[in-house]
PDB file of C-alpha atoms in Angstrom:
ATOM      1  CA  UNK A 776      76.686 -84.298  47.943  1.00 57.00           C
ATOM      2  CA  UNK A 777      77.752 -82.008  51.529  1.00 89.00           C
ATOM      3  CA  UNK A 778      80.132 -79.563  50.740  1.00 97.00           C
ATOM      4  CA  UNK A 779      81.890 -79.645  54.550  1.00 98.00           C
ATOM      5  CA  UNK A 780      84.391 -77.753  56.391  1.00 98.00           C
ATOM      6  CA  UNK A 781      86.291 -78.480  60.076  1.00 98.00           C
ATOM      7  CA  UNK A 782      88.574 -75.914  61.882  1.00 98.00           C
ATOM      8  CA  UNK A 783      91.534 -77.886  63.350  1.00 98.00           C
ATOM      9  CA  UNK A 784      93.651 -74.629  64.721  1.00 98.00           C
ATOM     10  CA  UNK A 785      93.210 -71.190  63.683  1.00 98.00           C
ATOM     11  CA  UNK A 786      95.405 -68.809  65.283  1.00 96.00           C
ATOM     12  CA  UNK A 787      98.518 -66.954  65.191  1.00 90.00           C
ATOM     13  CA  UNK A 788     100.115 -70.418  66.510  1.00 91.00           C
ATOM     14  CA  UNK A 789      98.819 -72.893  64.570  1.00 97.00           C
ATOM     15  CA  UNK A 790      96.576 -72.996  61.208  1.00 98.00           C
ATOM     16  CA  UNK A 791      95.063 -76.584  59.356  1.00 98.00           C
ATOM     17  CA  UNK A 792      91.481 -76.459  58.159  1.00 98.00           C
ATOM     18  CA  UNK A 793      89.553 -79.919  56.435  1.00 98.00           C
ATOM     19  CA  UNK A 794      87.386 -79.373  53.202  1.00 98.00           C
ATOM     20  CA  UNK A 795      85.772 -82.594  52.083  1.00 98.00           C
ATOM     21  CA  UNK A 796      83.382 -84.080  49.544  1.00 98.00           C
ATOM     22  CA  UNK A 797      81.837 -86.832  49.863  1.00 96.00           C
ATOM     23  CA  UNK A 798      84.910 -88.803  48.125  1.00 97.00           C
ATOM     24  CA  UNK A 799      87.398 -85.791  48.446  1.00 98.00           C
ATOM     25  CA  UNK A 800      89.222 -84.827  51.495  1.00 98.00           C
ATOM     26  CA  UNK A 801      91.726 -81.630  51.319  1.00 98.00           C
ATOM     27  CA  UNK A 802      93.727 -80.385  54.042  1.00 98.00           C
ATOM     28  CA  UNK A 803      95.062 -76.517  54.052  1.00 98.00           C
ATOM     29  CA  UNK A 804      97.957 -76.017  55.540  1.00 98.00           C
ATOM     30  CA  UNK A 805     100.086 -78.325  58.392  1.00 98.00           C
ATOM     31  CA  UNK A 806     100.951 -75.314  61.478  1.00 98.00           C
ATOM     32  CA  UNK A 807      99.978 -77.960  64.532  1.00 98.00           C
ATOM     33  CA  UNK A 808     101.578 -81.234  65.682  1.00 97.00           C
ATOM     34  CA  UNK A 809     101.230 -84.440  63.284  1.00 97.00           C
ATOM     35  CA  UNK A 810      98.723 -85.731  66.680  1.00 97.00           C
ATOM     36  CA  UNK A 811      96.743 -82.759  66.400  1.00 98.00           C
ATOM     37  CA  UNK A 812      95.829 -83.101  62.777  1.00 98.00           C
ATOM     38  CA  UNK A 813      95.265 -86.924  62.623  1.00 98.00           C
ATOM     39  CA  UNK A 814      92.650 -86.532  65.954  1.00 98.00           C
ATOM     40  CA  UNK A 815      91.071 -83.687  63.872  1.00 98.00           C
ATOM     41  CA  UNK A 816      90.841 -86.492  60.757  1.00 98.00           C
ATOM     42  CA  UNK A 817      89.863 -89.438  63.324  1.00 98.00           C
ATOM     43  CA  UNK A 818      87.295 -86.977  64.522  1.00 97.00           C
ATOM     44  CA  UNK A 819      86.100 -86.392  60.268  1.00 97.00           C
ATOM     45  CA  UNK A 820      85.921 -90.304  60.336  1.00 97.00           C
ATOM     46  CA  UNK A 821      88.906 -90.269  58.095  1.00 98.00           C
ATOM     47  CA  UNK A 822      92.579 -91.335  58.192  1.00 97.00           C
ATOM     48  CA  UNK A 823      95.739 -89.863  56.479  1.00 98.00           C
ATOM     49  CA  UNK A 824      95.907 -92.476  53.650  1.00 97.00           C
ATOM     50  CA  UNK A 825      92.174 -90.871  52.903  1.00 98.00           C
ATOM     51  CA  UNK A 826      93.740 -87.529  51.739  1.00 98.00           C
ATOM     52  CA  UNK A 827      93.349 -86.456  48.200  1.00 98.00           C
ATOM     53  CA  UNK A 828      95.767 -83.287  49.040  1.00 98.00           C
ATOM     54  CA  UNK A 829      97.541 -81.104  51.076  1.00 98.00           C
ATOM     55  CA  UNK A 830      97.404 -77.287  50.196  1.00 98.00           C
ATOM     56  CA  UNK A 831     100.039 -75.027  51.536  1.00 98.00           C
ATOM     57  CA  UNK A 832      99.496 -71.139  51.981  1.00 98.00           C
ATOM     58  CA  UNK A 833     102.914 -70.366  52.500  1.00 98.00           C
ATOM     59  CA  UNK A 834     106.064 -71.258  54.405  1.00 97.00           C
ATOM     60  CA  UNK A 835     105.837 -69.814  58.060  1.00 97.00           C
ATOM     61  CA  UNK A 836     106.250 -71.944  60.520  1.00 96.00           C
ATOM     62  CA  UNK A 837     101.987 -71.765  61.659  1.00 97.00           C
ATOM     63  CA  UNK A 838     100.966 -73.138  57.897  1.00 98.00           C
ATOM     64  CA  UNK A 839     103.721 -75.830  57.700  1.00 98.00           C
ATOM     65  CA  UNK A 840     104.812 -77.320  61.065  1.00 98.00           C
ATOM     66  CA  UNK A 841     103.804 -80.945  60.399  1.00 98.00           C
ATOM     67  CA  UNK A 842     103.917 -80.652  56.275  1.00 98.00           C
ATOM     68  CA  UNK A 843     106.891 -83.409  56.726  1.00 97.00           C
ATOM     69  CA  UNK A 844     105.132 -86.286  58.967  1.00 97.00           C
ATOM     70  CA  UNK A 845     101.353 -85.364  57.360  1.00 97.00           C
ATOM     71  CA  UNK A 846     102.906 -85.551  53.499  1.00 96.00           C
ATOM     72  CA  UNK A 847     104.632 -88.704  54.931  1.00 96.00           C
ATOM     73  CA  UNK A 848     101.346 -90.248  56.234  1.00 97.00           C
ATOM     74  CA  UNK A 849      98.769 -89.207  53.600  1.00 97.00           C
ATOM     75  CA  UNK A 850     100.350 -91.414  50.855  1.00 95.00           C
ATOM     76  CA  UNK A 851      97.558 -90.897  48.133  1.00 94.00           C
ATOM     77  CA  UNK A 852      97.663 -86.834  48.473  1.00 98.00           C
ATOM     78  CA  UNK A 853     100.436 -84.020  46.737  1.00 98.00           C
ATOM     79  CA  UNK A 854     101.346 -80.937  48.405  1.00 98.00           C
ATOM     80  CA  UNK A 855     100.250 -78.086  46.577  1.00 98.00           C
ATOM     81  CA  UNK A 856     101.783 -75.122  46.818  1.00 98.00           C
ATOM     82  CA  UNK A 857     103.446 -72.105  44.461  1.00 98.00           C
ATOM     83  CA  UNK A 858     106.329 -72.573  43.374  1.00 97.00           C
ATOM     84  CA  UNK A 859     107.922 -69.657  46.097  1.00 97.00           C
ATOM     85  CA  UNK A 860     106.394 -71.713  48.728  1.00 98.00           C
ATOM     86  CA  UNK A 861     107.856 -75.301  47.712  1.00 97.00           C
ATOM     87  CA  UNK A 862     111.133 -73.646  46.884  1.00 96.00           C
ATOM     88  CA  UNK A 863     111.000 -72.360  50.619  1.00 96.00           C
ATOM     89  CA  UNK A 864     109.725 -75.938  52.213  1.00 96.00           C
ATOM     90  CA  UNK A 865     112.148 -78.207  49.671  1.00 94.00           C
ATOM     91  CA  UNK A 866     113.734 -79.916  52.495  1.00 94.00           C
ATOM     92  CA  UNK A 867     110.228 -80.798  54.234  1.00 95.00           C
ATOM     93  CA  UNK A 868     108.787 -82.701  51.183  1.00 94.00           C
ATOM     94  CA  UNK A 869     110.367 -85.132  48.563  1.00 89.00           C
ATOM     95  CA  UNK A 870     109.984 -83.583  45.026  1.00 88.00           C
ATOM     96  CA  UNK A 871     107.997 -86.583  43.455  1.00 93.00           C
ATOM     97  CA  UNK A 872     105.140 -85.239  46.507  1.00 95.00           C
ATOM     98  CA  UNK A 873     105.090 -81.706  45.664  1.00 97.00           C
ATOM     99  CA  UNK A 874     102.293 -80.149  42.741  1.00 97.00           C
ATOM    100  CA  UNK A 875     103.069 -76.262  41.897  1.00 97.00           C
ATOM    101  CA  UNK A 876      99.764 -74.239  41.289  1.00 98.00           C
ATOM    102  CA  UNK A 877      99.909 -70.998  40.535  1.00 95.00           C
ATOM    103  CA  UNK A 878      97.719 -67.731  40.751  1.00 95.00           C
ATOM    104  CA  UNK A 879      94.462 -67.274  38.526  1.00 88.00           C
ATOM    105  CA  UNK A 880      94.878 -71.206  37.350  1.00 95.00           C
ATOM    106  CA  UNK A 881      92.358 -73.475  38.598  1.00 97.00           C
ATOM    107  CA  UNK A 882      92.944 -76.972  38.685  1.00 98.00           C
ATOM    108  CA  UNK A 883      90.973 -80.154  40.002  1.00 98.00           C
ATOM    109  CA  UNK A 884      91.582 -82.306  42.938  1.00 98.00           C
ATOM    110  CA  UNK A 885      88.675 -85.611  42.724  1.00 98.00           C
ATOM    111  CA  UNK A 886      85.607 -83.312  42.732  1.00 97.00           C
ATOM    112  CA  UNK A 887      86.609 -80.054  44.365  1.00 98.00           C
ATOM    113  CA  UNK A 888      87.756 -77.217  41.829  1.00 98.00           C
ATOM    114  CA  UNK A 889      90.659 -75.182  43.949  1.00 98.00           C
ATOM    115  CA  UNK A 890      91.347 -71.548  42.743  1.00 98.00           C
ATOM    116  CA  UNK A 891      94.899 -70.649  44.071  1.00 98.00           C
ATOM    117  CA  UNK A 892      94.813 -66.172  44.399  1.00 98.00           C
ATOM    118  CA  UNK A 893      97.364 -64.018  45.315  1.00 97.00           C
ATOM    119  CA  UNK A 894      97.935 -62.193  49.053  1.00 97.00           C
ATOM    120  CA  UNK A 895      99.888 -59.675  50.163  1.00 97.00           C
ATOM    121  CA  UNK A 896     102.319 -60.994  53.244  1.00 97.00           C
ATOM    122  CA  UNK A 897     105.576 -60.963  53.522  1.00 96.00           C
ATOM    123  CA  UNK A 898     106.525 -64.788  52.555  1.00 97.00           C
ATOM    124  CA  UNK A 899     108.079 -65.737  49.473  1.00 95.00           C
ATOM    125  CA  UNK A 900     104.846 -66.450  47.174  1.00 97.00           C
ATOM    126  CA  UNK A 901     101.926 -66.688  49.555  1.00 98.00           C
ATOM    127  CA  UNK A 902      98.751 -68.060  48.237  1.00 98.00           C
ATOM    128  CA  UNK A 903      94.674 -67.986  49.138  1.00 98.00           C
ATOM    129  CA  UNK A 904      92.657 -70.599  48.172  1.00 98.00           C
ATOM    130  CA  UNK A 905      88.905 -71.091  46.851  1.00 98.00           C
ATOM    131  CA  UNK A 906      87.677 -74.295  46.779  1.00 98.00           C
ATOM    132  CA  UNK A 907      84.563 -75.268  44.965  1.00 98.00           C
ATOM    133  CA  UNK A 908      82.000 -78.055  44.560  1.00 98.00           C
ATOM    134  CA  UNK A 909      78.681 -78.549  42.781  1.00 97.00           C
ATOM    135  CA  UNK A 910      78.136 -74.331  43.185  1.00 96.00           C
ATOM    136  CA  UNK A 911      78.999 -74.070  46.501  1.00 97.00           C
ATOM    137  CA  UNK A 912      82.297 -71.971  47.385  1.00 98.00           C
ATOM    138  CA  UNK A 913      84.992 -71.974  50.568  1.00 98.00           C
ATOM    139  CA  UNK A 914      87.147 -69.269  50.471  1.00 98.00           C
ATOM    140  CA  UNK A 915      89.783 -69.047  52.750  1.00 98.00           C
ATOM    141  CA  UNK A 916      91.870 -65.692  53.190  1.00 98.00           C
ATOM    142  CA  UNK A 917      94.236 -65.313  55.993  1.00 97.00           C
ATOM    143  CA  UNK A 918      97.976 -64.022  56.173  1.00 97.00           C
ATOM    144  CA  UNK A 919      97.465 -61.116  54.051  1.00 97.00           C
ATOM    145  CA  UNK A 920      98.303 -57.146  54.920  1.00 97.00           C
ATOM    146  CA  UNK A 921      95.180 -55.687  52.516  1.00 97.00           C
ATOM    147  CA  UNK A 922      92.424 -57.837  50.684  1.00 96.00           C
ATOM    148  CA  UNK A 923      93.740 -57.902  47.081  1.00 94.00           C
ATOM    149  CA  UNK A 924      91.446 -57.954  44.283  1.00 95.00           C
ATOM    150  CA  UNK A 925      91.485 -61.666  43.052  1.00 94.00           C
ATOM    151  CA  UNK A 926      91.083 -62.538  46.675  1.00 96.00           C
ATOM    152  CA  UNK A 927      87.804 -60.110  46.598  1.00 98.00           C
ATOM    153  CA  UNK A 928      86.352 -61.401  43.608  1.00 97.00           C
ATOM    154  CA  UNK A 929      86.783 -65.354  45.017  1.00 97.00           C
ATOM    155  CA  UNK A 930      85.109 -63.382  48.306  1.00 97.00           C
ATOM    156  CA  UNK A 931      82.159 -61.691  47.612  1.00 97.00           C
ATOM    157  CA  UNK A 932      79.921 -64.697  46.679  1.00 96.00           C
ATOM    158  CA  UNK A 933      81.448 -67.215  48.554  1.00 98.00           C
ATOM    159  CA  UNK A 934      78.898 -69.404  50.726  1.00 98.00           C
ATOM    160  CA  UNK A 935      81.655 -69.375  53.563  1.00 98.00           C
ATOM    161  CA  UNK A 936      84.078 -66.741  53.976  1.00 98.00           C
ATOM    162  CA  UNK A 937      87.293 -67.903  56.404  1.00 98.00           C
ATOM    163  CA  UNK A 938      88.177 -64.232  56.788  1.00 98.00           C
ATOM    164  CA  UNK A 939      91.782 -63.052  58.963  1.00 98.00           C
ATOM    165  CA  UNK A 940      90.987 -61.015  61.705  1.00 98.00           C
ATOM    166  CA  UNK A 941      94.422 -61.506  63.384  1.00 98.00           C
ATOM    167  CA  UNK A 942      94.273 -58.211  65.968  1.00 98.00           C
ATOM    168  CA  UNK A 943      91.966 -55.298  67.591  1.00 97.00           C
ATOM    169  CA  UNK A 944      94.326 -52.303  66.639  1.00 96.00           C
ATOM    170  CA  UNK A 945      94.212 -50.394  69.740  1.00 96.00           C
ATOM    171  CA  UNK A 946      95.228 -53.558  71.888  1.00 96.00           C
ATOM    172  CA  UNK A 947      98.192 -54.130  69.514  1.00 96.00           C
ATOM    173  CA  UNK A 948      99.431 -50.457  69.552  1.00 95.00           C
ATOM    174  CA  UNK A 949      99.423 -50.569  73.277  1.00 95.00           C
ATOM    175  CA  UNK A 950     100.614 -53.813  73.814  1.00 95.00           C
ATOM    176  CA  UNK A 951     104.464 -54.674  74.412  1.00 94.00           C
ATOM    177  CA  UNK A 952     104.764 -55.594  70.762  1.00 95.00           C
ATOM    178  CA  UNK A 953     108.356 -53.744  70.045  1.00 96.00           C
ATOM    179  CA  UNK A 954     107.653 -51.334  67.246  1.00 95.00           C
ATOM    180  CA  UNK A 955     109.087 -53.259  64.563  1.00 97.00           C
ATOM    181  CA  UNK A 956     106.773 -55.709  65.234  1.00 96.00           C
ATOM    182  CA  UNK A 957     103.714 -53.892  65.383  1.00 97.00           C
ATOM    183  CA  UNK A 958     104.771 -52.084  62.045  1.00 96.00           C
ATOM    184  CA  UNK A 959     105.307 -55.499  60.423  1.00 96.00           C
ATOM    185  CA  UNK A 960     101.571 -56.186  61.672  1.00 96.00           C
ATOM    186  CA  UNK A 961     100.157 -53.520  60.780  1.00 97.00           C
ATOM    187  CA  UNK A 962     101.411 -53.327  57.240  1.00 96.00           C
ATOM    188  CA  UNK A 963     100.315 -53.987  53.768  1.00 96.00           C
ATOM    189  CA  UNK A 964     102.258 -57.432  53.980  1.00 96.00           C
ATOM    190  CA  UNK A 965     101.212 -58.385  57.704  1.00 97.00           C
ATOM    191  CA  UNK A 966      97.585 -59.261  58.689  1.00 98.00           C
ATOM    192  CA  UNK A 967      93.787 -58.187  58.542  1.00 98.00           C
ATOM    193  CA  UNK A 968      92.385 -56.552  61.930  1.00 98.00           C
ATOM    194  CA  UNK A 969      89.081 -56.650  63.089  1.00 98.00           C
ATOM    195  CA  UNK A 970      88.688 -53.131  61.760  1.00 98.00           C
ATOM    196  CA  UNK A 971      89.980 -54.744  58.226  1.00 98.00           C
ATOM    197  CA  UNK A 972      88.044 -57.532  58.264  1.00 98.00           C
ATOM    198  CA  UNK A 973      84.672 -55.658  58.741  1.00 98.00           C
ATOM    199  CA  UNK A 974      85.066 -53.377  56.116  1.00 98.00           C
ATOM    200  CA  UNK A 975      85.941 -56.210  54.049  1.00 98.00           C
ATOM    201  CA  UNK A 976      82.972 -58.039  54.728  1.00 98.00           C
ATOM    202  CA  UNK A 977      80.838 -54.246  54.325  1.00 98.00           C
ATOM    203  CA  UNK A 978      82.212 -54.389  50.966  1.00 98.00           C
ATOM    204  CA  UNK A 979      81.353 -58.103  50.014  1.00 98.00           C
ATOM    205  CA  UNK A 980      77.706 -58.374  51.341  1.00 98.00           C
ATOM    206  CA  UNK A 981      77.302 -54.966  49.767  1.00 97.00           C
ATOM    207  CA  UNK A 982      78.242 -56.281  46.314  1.00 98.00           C
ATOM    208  CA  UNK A 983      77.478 -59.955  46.375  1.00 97.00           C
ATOM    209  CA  UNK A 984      74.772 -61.631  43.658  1.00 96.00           C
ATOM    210  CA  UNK A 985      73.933 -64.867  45.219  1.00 94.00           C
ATOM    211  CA  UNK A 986      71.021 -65.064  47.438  1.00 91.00           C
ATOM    212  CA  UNK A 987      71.948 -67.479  50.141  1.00 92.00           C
ATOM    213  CA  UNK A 988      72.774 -66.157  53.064  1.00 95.00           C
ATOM    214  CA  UNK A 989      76.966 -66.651  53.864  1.00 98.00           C
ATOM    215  CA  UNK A 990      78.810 -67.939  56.821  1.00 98.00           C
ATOM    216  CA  UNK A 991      81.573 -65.937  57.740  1.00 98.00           C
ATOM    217  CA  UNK A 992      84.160 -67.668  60.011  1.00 98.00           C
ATOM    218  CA  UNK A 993      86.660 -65.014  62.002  1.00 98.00           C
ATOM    219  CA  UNK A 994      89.895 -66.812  61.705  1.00 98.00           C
ATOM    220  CA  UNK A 995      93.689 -66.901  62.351  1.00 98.00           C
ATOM    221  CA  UNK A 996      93.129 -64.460  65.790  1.00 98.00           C
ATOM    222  CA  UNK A 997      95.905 -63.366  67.522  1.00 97.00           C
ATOM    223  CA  UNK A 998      97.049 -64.436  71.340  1.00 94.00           C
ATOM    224  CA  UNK A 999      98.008 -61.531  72.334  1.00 95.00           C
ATOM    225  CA  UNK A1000      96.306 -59.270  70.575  1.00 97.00           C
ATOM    226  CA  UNK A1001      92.524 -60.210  70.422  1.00 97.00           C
ATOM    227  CA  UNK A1002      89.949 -62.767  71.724  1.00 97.00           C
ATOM    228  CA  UNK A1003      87.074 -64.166  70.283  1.00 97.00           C
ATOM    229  CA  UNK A1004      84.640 -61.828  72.217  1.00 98.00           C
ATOM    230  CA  UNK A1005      86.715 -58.749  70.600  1.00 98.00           C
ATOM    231  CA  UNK A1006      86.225 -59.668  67.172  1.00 98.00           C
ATOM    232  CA  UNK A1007      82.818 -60.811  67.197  1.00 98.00           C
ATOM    233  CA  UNK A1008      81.993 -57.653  68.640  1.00 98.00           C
ATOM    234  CA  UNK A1009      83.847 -55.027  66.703  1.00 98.00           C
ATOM    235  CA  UNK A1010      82.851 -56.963  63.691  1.00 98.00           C
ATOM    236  CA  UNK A1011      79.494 -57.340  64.578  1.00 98.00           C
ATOM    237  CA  UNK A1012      79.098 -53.384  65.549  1.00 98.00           C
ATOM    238  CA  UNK A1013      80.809 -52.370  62.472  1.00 98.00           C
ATOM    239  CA  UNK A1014      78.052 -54.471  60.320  1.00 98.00           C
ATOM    240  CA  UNK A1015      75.463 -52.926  62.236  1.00 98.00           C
ATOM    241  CA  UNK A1016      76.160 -49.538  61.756  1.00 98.00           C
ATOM    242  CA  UNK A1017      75.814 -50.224  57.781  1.00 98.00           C
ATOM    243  CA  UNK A1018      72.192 -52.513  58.511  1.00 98.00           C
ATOM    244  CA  UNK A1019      73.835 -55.758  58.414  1.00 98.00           C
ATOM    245  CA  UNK A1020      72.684 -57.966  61.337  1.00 97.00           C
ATOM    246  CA  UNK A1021      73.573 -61.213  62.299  1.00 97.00           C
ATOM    247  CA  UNK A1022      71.541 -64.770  61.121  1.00 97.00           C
ATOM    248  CA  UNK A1023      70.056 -62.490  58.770  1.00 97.00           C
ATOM    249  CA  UNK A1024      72.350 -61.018  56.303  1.00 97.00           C
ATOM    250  CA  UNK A1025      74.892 -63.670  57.170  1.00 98.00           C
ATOM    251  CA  UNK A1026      76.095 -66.091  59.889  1.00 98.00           C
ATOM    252  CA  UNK A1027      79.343 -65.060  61.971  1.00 98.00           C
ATOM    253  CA  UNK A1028      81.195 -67.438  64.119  1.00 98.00           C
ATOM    254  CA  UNK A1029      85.112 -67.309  65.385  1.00 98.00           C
ATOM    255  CA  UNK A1030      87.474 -70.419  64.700  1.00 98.00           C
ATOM    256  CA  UNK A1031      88.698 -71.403  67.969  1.00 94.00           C
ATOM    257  CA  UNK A1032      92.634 -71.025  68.243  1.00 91.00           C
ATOM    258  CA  UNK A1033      93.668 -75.228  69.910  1.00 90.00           C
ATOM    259  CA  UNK A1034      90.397 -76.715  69.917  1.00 93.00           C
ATOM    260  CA  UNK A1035      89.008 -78.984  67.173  1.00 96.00           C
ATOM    261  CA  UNK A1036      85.474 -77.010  65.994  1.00 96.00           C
ATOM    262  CA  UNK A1037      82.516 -78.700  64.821  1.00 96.00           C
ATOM    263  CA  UNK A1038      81.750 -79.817  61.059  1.00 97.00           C
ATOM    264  CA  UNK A1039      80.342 -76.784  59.110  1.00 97.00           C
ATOM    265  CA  UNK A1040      77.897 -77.928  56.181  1.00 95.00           C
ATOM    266  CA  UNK A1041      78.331 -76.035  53.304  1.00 94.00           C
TER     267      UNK A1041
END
């Protein structure tokens, strides 16, 4: 059965992502309007009521905007979330809708096997999530100041890696970011640069087992701080340097920030 993947919104404004099965359809996180999300769904061929679940990073206002009208809509699917995050988002969702998962406990949602792992960012118990089915692996890490090592290990043989590269450093530290803000960005409990991101995905091609070549998808890009052209290109250049090259070693692509991407076959 296809393993499949759609981009809603990735960006510093909005983040909701699609994995589906055949007969299982997840949604990770709510950050865009209620319209938004069911045209991405109408565009899958699916509708709300065909949700199986709704899995919530954490409680900023890009992951959750919608989680009230979407949780409302998709009457067959929980919100999953830790425990942190649900205490955060309690007025948004009625209890009987609302699963805890936790860290380093797997659990099963119809076919897919999701693998909730910590992050570093300064919510109140943010969570990454690995979803798996019949071998293949998503793993989607955004929001997070430094890669921790449960994240990593979900990582490194992952067939598609949704990898933060929020900001190009130098545009941030110039920019008219006020210096708490930048600081905040820029710290263990903020989010992955382009810089970040490369050396993550040095690391993981470097020590990864499986064969198959991986998609990487740059994700969760900053406005202000970064384009799509940026972090294909500092990302690409960094790989390079360490004999990494592009549709050989892996397959790079950026998530587009308001537009609905195309259906990625896992």
């Amino acid at each position: 059965m296809a393993f499949k993947f759609c981009s809603f919104a990735s960006g510093s404004s909005g983040n909701c992502y699609l994995v589906s099965t055949e007969t299982t359809h997840l949604l990770i996180d709510t950050g865009i309007t209620g319209k938004k999300i069911f045209e991405g769904l109408s565009k899958c061929g699916l509708e709300p009521g065909d949700l199986d679940g709704i899995l919530i990073t954490h409680e900023h206002t890009d992951h959750i905007k919608s989680v009230r009208m979407v949780s409302k809509k998709a009457e067959n699917a929980l919100v999953y979330a830790s425990q942190g995050t649900l205490d955060a988002i309690t007025d948004k969702i009625a209890s009987e809708k609302s699963f805890t998962v936790d860290a380093f406990s797997a659990i099963s949602i119809g076919d897919i096997e999701v693998s909730p792992f910590t992050l570093s960012h300064d919510a109140a118990e943010p969570l990454g999530f690995s979803l798996m089915h019949e071998g293949r692996r998503i793993t989607i890490v955004t929001d997070t100041g430094c890669i921790t090592d449960d994240a990593f290990d979900y990582l490194v043989n992952s067939d598609l890696y949704v990898l933060e590269a929020n900001h190009e450093k130098n545009i941030l530290l110039m920019g008219s970011y006020p210096y708490s803000l930048k600081r905040r960005i820029l710290g263990d409990e903020g989010h992955l640069s382009n810089e970040n991101a490369a050396e993550i995905i040095i690391r993981a091609l470097g020590e990864r087992t499986k064969e198959d070549m991986p998609q990487i998808a740059l994700s969760h890009l900053s406005r202000e701080n970064n384009t799509p052209r940026q972090a294909y290109l500092t990302i690409r250049s960094r790989l390079m340097e360490e004999g990494y090259v592009d549709n050989r070693d892996f397959k790079m692509f950026v998530l587009e920030r308001d537009i609905i991407g195309e259906i990625i076959k896992i």
